[in-house]
PDB file of C-alpha atoms in Angstrom:
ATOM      1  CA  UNK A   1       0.000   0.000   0.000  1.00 37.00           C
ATOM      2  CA  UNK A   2       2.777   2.132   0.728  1.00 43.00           C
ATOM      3  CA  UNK A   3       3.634   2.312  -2.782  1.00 42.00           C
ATOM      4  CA  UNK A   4       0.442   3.315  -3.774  1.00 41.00           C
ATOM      5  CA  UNK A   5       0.667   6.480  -1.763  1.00 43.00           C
ATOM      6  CA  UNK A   6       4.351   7.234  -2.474  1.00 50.00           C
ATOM      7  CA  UNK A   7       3.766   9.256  -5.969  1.00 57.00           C
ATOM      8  CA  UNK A   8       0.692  11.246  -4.238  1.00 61.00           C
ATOM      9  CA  UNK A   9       2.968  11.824  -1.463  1.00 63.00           C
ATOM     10  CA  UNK A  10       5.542  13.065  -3.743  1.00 61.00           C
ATOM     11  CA  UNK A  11       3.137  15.131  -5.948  1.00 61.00           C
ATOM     12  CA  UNK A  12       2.019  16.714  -2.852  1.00 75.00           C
ATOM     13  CA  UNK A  13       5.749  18.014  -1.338  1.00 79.00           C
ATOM     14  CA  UNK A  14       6.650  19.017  -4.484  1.00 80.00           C
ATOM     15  CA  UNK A  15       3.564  20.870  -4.377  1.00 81.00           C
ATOM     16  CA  UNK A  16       4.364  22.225  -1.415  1.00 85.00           C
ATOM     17  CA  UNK A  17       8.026  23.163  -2.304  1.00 87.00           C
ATOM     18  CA  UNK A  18       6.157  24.780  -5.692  1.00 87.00           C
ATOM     19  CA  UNK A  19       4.108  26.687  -3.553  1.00 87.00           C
ATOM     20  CA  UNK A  20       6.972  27.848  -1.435  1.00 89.00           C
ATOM     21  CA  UNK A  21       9.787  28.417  -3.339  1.00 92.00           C
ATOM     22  CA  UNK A  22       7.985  28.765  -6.976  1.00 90.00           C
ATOM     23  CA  UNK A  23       7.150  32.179  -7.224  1.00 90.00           C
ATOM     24  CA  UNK A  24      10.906  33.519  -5.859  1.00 93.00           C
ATOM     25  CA  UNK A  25      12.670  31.236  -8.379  1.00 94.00           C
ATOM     26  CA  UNK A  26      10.461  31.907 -11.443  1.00 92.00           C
ATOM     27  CA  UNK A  27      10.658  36.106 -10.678  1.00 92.00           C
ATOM     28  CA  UNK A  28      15.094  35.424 -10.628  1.00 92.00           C
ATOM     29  CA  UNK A  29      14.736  34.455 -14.480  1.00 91.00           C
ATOM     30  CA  UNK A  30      11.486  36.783 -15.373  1.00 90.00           C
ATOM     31  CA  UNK A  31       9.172  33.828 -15.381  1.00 85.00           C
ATOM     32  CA  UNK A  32       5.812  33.830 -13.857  1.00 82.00           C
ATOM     33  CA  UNK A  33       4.812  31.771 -10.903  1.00 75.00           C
ATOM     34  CA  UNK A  34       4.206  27.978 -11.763  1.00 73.00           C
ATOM     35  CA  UNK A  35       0.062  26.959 -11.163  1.00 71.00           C
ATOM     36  CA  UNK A  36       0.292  25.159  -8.340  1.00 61.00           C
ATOM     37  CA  UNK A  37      -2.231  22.999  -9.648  1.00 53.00           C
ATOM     38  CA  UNK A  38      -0.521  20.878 -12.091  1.00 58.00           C
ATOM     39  CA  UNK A  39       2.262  21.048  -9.815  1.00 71.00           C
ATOM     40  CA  UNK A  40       4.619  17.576 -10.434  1.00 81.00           C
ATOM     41  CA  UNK A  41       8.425  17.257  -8.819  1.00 87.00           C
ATOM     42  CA  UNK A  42       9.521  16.626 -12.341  1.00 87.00           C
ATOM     43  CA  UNK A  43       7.845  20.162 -13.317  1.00 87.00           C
ATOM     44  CA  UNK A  44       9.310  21.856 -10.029  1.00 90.00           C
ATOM     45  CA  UNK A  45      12.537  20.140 -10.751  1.00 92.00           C
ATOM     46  CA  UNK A  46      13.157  21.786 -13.953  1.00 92.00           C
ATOM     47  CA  UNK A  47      12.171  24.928 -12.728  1.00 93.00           C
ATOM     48  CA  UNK A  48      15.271  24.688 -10.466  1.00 95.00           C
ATOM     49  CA  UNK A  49      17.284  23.682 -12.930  1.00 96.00           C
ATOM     50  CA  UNK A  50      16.138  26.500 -15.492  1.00 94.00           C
ATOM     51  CA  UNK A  51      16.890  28.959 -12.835  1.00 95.00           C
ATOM     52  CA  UNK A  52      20.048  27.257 -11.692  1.00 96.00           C
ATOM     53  CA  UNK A  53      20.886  27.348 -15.583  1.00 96.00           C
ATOM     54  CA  UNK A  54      20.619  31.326 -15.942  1.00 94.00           C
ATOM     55  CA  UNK A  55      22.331  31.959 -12.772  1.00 94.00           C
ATOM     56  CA  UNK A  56      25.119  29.787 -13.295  1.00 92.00           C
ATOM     57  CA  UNK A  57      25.463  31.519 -16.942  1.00 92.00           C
ATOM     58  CA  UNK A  58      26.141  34.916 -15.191  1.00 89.00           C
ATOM     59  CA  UNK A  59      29.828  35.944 -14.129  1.00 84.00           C
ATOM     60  CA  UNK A  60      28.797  37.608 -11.140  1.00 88.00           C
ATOM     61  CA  UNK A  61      30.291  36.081  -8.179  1.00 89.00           C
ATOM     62  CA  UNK A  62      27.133  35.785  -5.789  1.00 93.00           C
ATOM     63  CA  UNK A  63      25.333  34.467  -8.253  1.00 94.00           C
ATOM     64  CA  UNK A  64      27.483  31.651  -8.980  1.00 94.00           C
ATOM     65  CA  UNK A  65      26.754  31.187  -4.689  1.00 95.00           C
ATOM     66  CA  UNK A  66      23.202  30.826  -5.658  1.00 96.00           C
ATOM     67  CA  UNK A  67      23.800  28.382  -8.829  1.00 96.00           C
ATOM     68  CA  UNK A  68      26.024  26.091  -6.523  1.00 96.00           C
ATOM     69  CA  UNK A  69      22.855  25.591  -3.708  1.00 96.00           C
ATOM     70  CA  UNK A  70      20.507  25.112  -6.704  1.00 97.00           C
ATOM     71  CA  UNK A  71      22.721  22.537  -8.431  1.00 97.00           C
ATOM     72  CA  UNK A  72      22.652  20.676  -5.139  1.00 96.00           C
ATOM     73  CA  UNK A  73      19.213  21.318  -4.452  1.00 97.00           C
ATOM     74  CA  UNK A  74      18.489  19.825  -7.977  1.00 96.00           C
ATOM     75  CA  UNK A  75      20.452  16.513  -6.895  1.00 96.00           C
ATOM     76  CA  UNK A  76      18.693  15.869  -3.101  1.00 94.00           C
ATOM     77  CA  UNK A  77      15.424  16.520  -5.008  1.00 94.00           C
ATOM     78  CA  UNK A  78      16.409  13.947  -7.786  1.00 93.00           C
ATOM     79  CA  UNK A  79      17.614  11.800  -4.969  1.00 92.00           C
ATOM     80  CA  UNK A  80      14.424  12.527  -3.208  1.00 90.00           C
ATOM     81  CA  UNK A  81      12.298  10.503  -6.087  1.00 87.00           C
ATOM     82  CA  UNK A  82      14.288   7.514  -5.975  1.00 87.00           C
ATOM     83  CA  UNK A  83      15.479   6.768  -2.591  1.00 84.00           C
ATOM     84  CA  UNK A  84      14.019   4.188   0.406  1.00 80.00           C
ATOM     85  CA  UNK A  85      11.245   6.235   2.232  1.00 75.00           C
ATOM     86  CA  UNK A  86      13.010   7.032   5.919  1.00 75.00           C
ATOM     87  CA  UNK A  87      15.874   9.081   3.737  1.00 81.00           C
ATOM     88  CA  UNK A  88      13.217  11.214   1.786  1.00 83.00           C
ATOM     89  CA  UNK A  89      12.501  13.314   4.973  1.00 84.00           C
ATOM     90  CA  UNK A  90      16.480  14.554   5.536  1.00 88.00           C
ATOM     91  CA  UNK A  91      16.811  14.737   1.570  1.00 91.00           C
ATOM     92  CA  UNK A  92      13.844  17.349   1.686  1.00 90.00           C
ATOM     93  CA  UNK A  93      15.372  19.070   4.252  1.00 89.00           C
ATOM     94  CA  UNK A  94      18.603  19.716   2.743  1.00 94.00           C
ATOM     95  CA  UNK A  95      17.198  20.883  -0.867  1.00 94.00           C
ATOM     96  CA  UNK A  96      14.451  23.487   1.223  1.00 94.00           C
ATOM     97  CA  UNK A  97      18.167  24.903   3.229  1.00 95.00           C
ATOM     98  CA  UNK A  98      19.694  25.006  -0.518  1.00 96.00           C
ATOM     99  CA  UNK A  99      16.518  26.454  -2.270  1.00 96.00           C
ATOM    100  CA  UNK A 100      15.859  29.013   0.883  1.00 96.00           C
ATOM    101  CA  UNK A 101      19.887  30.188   0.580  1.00 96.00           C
ATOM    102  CA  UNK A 102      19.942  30.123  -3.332  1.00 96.00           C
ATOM    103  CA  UNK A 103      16.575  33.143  -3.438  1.00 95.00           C
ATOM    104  CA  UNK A 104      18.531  34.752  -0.433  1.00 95.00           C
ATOM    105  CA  UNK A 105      22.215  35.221  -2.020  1.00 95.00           C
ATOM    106  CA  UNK A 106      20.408  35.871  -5.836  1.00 93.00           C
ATOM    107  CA  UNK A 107      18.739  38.670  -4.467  1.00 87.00           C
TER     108      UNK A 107
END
């Protein structure tokens, strides 16, 4: 039953992380805020990356700062979909503390 649940669980912290973190990370590249409502981790995913992507593209040294905590938020959120249940809860943890310091240093 468990994994039944797992990809609703998912959908719904990457929701959550969408809902957020979305709207801070879209306005660094001049997107618009995701809709929450098709929100997927594969869809929130590349919205890290795409901003991770611009900022690491810049030669500015604080933004490079912010590119390195999104390229590792990008890999504990990958890590997040694939790993045993009882390590999901410290891999969400780190990528929030990456995501929360990327929007701090980019701004």
């Amino acid at each position: 039953m468990a994994t039944q649940t797992q990809p609703q669980e998912h959908t719904d912290t990457f929701a959550a992380l969408s809902d957020c973190f979305g709207t801070d990370l879209a306005a660094l590249i001049g997107e618009e805020a995701p809709q929450n409502a098709n929100a997927t981790p594969a869809g929130f995913i590349d919205l890290v990356e795409r901003v991770r992507d611009v900022l690491g593209a810049a030669s500015v040294g604080y933004l490079q700062d912010a590119y390195e905590d999104l390229d590792d938020a990008v890999t504990y959120l990958a890590d997040d979909l694939t790993s045993p249940a009882g390590d999901q809860r410290s891999l969400l943890a780190w990528a929030r503390t990456h995501l929360r310091d990327a929007i701090e240093t980019a701004r």
